[in-house]
XYZ file of C-alpha atoms in Angstrom:
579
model
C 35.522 -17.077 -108.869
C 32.353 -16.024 -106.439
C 30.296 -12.843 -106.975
C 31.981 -11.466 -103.521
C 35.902 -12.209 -104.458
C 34.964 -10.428 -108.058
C 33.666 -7.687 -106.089
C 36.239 -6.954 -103.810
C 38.679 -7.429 -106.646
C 37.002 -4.898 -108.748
C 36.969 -2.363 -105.474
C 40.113 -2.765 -104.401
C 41.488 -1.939 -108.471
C 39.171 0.844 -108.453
C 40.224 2.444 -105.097
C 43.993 1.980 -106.532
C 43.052 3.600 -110.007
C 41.545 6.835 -107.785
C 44.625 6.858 -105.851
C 46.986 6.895 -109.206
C 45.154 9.346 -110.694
C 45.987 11.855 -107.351
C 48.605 14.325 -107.563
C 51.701 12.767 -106.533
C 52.821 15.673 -105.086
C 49.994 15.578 -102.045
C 50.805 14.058 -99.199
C 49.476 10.559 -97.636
C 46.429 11.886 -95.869
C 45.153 13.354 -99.232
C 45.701 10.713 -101.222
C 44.034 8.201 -98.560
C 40.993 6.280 -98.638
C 37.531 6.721 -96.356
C 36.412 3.442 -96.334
C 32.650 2.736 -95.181
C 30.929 -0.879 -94.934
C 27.138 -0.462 -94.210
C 24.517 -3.018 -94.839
C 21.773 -1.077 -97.032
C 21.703 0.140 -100.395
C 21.748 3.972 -101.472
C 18.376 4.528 -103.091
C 18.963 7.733 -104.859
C 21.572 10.146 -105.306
C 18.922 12.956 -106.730
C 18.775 15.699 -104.244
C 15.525 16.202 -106.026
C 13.913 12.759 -104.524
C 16.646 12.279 -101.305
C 14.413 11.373 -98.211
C 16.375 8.989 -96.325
C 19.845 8.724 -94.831
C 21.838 6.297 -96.885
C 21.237 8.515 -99.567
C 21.176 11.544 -97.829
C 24.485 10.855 -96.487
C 26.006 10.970 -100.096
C 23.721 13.812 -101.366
C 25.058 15.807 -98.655
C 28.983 15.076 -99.971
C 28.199 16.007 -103.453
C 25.629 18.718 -103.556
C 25.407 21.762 -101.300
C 22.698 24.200 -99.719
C 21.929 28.038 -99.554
C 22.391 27.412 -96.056
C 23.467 25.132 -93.349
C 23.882 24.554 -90.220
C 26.532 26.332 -87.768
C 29.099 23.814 -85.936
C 26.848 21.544 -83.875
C 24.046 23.621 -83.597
C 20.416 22.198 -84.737
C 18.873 25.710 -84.872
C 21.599 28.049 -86.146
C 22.213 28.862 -89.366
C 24.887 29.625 -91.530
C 25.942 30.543 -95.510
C 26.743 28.145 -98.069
C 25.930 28.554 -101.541
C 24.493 31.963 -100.537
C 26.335 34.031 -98.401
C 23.700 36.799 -97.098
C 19.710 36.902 -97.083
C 17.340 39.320 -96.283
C 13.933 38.885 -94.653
C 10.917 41.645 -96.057
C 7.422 41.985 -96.197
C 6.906 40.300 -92.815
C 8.503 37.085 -93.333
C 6.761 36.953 -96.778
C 10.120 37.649 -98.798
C 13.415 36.447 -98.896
C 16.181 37.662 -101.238
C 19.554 35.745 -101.277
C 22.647 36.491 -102.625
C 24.774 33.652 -103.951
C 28.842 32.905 -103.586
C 30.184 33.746 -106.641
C 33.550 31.600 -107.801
C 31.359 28.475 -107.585
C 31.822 25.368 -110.131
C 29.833 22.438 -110.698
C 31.579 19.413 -111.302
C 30.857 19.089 -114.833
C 32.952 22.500 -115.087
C 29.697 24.782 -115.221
C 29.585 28.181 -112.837
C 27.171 28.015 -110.498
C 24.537 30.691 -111.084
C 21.163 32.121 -110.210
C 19.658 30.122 -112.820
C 20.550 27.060 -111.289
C 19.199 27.629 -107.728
C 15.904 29.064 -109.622
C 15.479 25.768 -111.739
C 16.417 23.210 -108.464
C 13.345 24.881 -106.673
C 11.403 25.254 -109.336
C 11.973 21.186 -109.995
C 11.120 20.562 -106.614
C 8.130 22.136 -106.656
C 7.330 20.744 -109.514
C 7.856 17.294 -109.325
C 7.228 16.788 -105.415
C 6.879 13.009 -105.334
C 5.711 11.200 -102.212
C 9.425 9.522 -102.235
C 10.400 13.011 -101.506
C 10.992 15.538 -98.555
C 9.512 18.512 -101.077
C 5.954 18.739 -99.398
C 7.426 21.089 -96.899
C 8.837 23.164 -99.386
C 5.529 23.296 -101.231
C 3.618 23.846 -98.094
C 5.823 26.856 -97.455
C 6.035 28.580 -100.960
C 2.785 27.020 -102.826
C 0.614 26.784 -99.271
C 0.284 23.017 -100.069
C 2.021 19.995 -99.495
C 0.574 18.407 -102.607
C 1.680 18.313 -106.210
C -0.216 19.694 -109.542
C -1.855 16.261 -109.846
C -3.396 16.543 -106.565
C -3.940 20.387 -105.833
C -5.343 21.458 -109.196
C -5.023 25.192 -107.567
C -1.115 25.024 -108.488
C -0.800 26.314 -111.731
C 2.813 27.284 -113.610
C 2.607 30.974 -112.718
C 2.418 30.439 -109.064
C 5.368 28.428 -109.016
C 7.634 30.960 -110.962
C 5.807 33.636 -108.537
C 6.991 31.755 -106.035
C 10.612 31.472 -106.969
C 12.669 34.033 -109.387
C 15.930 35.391 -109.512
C 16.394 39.236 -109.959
C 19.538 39.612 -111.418
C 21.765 37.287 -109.451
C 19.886 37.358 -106.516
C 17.268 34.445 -106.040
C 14.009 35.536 -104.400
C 11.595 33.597 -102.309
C 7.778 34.796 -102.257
C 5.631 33.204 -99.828
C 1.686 33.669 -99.586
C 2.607 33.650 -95.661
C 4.987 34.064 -93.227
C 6.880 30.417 -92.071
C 9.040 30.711 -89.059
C 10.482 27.589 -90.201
C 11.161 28.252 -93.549
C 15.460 28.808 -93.783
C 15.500 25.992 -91.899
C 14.249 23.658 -94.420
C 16.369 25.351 -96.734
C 19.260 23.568 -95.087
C 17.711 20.261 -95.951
C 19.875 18.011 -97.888
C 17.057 17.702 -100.457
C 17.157 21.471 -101.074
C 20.516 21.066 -102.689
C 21.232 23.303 -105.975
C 21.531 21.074 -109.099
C 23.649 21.907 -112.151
C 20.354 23.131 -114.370
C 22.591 22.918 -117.697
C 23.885 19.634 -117.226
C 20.573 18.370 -115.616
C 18.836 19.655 -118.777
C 21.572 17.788 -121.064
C 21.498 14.425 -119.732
C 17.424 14.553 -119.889
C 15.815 15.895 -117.095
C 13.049 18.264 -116.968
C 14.015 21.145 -119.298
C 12.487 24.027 -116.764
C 9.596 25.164 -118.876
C 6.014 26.405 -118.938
C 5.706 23.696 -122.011
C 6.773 20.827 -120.509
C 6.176 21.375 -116.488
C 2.886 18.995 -116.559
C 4.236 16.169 -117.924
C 6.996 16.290 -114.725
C 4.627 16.571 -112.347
C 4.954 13.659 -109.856
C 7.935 12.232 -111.574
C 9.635 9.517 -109.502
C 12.981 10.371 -109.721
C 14.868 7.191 -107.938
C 16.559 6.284 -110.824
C 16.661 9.354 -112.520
C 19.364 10.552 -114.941
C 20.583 13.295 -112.388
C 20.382 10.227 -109.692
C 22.909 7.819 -112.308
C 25.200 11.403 -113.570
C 25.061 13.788 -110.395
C 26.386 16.994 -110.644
C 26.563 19.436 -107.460
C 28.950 22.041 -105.962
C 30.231 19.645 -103.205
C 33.673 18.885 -102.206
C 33.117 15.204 -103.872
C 32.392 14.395 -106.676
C 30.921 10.618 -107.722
C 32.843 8.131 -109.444
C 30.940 4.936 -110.093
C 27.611 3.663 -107.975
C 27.390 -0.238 -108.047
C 24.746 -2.427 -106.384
C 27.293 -3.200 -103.990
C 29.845 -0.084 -103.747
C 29.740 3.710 -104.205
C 32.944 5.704 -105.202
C 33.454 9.437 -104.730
C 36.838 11.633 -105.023
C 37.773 15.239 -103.988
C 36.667 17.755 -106.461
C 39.599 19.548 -107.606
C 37.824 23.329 -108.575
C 35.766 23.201 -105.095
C 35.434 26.910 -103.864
C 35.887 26.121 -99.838
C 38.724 24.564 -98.213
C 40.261 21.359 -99.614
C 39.133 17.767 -98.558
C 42.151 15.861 -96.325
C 40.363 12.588 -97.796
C 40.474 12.055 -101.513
C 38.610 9.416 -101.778
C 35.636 7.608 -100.390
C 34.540 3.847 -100.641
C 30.605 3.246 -98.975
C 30.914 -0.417 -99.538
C 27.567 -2.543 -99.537
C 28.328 -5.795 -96.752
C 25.035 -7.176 -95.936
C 26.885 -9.775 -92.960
C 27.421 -8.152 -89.628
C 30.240 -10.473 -89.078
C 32.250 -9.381 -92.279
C 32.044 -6.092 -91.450
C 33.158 -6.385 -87.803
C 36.202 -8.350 -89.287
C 37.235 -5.802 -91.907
C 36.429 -2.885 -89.146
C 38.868 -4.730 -86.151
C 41.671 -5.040 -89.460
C 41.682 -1.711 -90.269
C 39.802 -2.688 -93.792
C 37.488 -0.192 -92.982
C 37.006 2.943 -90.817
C 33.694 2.962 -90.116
C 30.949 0.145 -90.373
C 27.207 -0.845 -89.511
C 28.008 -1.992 -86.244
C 24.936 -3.053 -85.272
C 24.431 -0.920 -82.746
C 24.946 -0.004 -78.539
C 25.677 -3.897 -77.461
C 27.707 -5.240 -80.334
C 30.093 -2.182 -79.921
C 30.116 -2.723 -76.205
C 30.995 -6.508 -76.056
C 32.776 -6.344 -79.388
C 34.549 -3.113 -79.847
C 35.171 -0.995 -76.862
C 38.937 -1.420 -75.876
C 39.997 -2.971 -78.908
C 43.072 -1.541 -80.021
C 43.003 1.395 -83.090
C 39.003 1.774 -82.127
C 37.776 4.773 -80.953
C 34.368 4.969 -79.313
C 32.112 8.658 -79.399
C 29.558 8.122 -76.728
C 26.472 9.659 -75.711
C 25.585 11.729 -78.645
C 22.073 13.537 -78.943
C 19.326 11.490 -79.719
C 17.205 13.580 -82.066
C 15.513 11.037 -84.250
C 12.052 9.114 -83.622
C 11.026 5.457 -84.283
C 8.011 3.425 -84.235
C 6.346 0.025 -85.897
C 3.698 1.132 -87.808
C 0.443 -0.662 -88.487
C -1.442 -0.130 -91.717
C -5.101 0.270 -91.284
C -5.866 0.023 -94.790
C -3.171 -3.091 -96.450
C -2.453 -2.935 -100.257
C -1.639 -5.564 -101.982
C -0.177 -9.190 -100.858
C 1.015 -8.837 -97.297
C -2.301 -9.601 -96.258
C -2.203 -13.462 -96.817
C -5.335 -14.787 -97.815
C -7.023 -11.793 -96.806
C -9.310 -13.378 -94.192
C -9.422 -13.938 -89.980
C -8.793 -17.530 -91.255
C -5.470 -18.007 -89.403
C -3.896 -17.884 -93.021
C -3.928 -13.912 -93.304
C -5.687 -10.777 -92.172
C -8.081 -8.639 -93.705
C -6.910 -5.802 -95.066
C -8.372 -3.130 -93.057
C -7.363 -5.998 -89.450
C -5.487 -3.029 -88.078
C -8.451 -0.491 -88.136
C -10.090 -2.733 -84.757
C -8.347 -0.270 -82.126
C -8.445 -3.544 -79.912
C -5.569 -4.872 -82.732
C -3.750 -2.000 -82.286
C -3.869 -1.976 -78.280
C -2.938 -5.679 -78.252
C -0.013 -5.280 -80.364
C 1.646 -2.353 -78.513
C 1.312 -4.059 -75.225
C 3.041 -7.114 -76.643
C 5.581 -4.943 -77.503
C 8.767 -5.387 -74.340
C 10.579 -2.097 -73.988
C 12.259 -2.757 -70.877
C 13.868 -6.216 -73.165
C 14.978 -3.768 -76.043
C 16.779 -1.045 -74.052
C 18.502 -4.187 -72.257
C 19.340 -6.315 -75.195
C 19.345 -3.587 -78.109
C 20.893 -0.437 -76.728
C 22.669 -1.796 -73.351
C 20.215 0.023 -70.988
C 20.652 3.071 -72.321
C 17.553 4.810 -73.176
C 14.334 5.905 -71.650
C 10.420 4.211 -73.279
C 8.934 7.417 -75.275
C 5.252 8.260 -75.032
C 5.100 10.164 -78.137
C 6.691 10.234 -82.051
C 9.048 13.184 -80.902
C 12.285 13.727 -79.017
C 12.350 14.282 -75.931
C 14.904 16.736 -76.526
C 12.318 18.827 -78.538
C 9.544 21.555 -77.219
C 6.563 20.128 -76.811
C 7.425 16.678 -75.576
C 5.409 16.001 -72.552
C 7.751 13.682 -70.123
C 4.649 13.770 -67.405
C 2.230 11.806 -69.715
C 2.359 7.918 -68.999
C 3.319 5.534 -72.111
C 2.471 2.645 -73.372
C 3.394 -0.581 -71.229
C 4.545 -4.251 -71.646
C 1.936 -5.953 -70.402
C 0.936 -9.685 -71.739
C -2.419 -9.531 -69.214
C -3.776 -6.156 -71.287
C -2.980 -7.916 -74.856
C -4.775 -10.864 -73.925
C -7.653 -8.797 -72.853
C -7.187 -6.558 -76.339
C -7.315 -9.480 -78.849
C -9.400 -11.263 -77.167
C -11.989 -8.446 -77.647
C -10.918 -7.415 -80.958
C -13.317 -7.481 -84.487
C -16.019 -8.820 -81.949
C -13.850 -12.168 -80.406
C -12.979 -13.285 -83.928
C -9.084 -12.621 -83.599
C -8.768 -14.976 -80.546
C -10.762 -17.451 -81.932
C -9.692 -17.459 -85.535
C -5.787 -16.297 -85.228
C -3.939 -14.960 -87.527
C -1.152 -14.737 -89.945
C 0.839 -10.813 -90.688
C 3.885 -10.069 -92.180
C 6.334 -7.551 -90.482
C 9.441 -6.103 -92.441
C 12.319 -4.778 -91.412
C 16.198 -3.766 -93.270
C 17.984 -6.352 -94.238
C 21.267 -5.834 -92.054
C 19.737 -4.185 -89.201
C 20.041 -6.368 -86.043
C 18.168 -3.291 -84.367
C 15.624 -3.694 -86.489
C 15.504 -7.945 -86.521
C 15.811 -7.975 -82.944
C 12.664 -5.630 -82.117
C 10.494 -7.668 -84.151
C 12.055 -10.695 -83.092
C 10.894 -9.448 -79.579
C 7.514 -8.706 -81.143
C 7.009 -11.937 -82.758
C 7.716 -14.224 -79.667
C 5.401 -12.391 -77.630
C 2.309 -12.269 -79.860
C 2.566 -16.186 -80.916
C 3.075 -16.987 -76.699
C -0.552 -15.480 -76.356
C -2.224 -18.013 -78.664
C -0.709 -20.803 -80.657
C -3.375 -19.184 -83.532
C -1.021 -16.554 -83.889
C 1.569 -15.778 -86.189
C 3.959 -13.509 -86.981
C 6.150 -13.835 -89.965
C 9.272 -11.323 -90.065
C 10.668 -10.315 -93.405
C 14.149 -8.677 -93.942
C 13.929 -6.392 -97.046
C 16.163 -3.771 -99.223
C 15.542 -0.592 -98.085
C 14.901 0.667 -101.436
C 11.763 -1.924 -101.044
C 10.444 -0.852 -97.535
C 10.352 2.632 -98.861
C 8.862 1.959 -101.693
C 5.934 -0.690 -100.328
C 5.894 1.650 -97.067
C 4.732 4.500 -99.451
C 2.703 2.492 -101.441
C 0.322 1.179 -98.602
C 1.465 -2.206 -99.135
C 3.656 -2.868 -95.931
C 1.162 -4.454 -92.976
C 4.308 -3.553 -90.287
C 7.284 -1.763 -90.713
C 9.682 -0.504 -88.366
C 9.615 4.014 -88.916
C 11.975 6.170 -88.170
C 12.459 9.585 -88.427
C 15.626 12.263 -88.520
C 14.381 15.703 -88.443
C 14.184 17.548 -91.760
C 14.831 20.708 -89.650
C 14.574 21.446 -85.778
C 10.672 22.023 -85.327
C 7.951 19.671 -83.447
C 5.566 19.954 -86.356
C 8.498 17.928 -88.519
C 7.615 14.762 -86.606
C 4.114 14.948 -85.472
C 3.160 16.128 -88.805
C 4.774 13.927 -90.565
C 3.993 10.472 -87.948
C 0.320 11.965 -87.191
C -1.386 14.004 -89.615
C -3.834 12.236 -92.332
C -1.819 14.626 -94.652
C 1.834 13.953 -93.261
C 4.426 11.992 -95.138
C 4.258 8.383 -92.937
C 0.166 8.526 -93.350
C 0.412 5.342 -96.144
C 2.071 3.447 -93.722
C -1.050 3.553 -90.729
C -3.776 5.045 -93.218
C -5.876 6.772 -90.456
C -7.034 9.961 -90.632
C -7.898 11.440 -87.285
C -10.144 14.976 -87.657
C -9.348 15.707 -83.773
C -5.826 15.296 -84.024
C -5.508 16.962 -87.728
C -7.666 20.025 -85.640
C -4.423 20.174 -83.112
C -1.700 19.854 -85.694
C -3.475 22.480 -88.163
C -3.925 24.962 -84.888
C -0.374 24.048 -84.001
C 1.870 24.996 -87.254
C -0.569 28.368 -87.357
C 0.625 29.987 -83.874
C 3.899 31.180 -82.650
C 2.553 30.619 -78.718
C 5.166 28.251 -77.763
C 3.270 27.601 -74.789
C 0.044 27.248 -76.534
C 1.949 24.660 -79.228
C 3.059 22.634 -76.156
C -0.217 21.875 -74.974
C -1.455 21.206 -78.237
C 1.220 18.271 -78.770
C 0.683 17.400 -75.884
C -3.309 16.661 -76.189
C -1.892 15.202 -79.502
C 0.216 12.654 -77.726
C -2.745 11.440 -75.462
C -5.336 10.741 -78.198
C -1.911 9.266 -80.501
C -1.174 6.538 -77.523
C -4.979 5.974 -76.711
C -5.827 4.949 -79.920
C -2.383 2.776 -80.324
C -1.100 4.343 -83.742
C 2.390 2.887 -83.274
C 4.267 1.205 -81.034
C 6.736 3.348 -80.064
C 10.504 2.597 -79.279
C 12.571 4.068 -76.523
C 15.169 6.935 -76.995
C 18.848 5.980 -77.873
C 21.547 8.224 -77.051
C 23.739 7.953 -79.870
C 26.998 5.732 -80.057
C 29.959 5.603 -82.800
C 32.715 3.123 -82.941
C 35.828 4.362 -85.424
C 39.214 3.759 -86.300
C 41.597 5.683 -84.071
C 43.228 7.041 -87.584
C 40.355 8.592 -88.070
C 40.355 12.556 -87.252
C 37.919 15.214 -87.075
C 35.337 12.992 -85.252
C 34.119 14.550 -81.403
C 31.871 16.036 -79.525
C 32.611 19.456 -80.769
C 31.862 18.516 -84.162
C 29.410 16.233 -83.923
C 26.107 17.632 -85.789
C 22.791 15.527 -85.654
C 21.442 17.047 -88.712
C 23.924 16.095 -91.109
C 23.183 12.407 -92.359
C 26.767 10.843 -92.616
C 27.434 8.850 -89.102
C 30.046 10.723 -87.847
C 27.868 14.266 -87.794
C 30.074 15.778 -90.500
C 31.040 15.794 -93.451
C 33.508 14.042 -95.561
C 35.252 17.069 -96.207
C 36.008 17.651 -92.592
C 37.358 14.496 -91.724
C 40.900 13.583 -92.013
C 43.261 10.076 -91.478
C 46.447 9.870 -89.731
């Protein structure tokens, strides 16, 4: 018997097991299935170290928030696990009070104690494979950890968040418009400290908060034995399936769905077939063209079109390589020098190899406008009157030809690109890429290498990725949340271009210090000049969204459709139901 027919054996027993074990008294949309094929793996399911969507899109089911955001709103706020705040000393202080009633899934109340020790963690450990820079920057002042801002010291940490009584206070050293917002971040999602504690995890104390510092937390114990206040709860993770079922003693209204099946299907064609059988309700599709050839007007598939496009991506190019992707290390036509992308000639020559027009028409079906800047154009301080980047073959030639002093053209070269396995968006870019940089000069080449996603992430924040397709969702609705983190020598993507601009950190730092719209506007703006000038990235167009679903599924629209929650529909699992 195959690997794949043991696999789908041992799925298809599970999912039968979770539906025995239901109460046979609910009716056939509770006890139904929720059955997702997707290509990647889930990293992580440790809110603690969640920075990416396939696990963010699971955190999100099992763990909750203080607060979240209201319907489909990006900016407006709303309770959770607290249910009332109050803003003092001049946006210095907050003071929350929690829902009371609330149960973990190991059985534990939910208390103050808990939201304390999940911030405190954070803070704490804030690993680069993490999204809790922005809480540091907002509580501690810096977006480092203790190994690299000796300033942080235990007692500023506990200063910075304490409950009093029941009621968990925030104390910041200054005001951050921002700062609720980030709250609603998936990351920010309160662990079960007694549990956490049990199974091995930092034990929340002055004596042994050092030796956490930094801690990757991937694997974690909390990541294998999660434990949140969510309407899920997990069953099993496999390499190749995740299971989840309603939590029975969840506070807020009861899940429709009792169980959910994220299947790992790395073949685009296997998924289509189990999608157009009704094997699964939502897949990978591949994106705007597959579902438009494929899908639309196939019977018992619904199509959501036109959805907000609030996310950012770009192809990197690392100006300081780690490690083996650069070859033999030499402009010997074997490899490139490490530091190859530093020559802003390189740089130039690669983004004007780069055919947008041929991606909106081939990846996203001509939807979608070229970008000029890492930001939405949906979000303040886009600039849609600055000029981008264009495909021209006549300026590349001219670029390499000049670059590292006429030594690329004449000596060629050899660079690996990566991209996730599974993603034809993805494969097809650099695809697109690779045949125009090798048509320039038969010295060039460009070798494109599908990889786990786990791995990008990893090598992407380890410096060792020469090329890698970036992309951003917004941690919370604020410019600074993608030009820090794409831009700034300091910002969260920085290992993946290693450059570190003084005129542009100048902007960003004057940027996230004023509340002048108007005056942040033109800063991003004089950000986005100097970011395409000196090539950075090459940037990819805007994609207005696009979902393809079974018709059984409910609870999937317009008027529910959130950007800011991970899952692909916009909601959550609890909201959905299946006819």
């Amino acid at each position: 018997m195959s690997p794949r027919t043991t696999t789908a054996l041992t799925l298809a027993t599970l999912t039968l097991a979770l539906a025995a074990c239901s109460n046979k008294t609910q009716s056939s949309a509770a006890t139904s299935t929720l059955v997702v094929q997707e290509s990647a793996d889930i990293p992580t399911l440790d809110p603690g170290t969640t920075y990416d969507t396939g696990s963010g899109q699971v955190v999100e089911n099992l763990y909750e928030t203080l607060v979240t955001y209201k319907g489909t709103s990006i900016r407006d706020l709303a309770p959770l696990l607290a249910t009332e705040w109050q803003e003092a000393q001049g946006g210095r202080e907050y003071r929350f009070t929690l829902r009371q009633n609330v149960k973990f899934h190991t059985g534990n109340p939910f208390a103050c104690a808990d939201a304390e020790y999940t911030f405190r963690r954070n803070l704490v450990t804030n690993t680069a494979d993490s999204g809790n820079w922005f809480l540091s920057e907002s509580l501690l002042g810096t977006s480092s950890n203790a190994n690299d801002d000796a300033s942080i010291t235990w007692q500023r940490i506990t200063d910075a968040v304490k409950c009093d009584g029941q009621t968990l206070v925030f104390t910041l050293p200054k005001a951050d418009p921002a700062f609720l917002a980030k709250l609603a971040y998936t990351g920010q999602g309160i662990v079960d400290s007694q549990h956490a504690i049990k199974i091995g995890e930092w034990d929340g104390t002055e004596a042994t908060w050092k030796a956490a510092v930094g801690k990757d937390l991937t694997g974690s114990p909390l990541a294998q034995q999660p434990s949140g206040t969510g309407a899920y709860k997990l069953v099993e993770k496999t390499a190749t399936a995740l299971t989840a079922t309603a939590f029975g003693d969840y506070w807020g209204d009861k899940p429709a769905i009792t169980n959910i099946l994220i299947q790992k299907v790395p073949e685009q064609a296997a998924r289509l077939q189990a999608f157009e059988k009704g094997d699964a309700d939502l897949i990978e599709t591949g994106g705007r063209p597959v579902i438009e050839a494929q899908l639309r007007g196939k019977d018992g598939i619904s199509i959501l079109d036109n959805l907000p496009d609030t996310s950012a991506f770009g192809i990197s190019m690392n100006e300081a390589i780690k490690g083996a992707a650069t070859g033999s290390g030499q402009l010997d036509g074997q490899g490139i020098p490490a530091n190859f992308f530093s020559d802003v000639n390189v740089r130039r020559g690669f983004v004007a190899a780069f055919d947008v027009p041929t991606y909106i028409k081939e990846v996203q079906g001509g939807q979608g406008e070229a970008r000029n800047f890492l930001l939405p154009d949906t979000f303040p301080g886009y600039d849609a009157e600055l000029d981008g980047a264009k495909f021209d073959l006549d300026a590349a030639r001219t670029a390499f030809q000049q670059a590292w002093g006429g030594q690329v053209w004449d000596k060629g070269f050899t660079v690996n690109v990566s991209y996730r396995a599974g993603s034809v968006p993805a494969q097809t870019g650099m695809e697109l890429l690779k045949k125009n940089i090798e048509a320039l000069n038969p010295k060039f080449k460009v070798t494109i290498v599908p990889k786990e996603w786990s791995e990008i992430i990893k090598g992407s924040n380890q410096g060792t990725e020469a090329m890698v397709m970036t992309g951003w969702s917004p941690d919370y609705a604020d410019p600074d949340n993608f030009v820090t983190t794409f831009y700034a020598s300091t910002g969260y993507y920085n290992p993946r271009i290693n450059v570190k601009d003084s005129q542009i950190d100048t902007w960003i730092s004057e940027a996230r210090s004023t509340t002048d719209a108007a005056r942040r506007s033109e800063l991003y703006g004089q950000v986005a000049g100097r970011a395409l000038d000196q090539a950075y990235y090459l940037l990819m167009p805007s994609n207005p969204g696009i979902i393809a679903y079974r018709s059984t599924l409910k609870g999937i629209g317009t008027d529910t459709f959130n950007p800011m929650i991970a899952f692909r529909t916009g909601t959550l699992w609890k909201t959905l139901s299946k006819s």
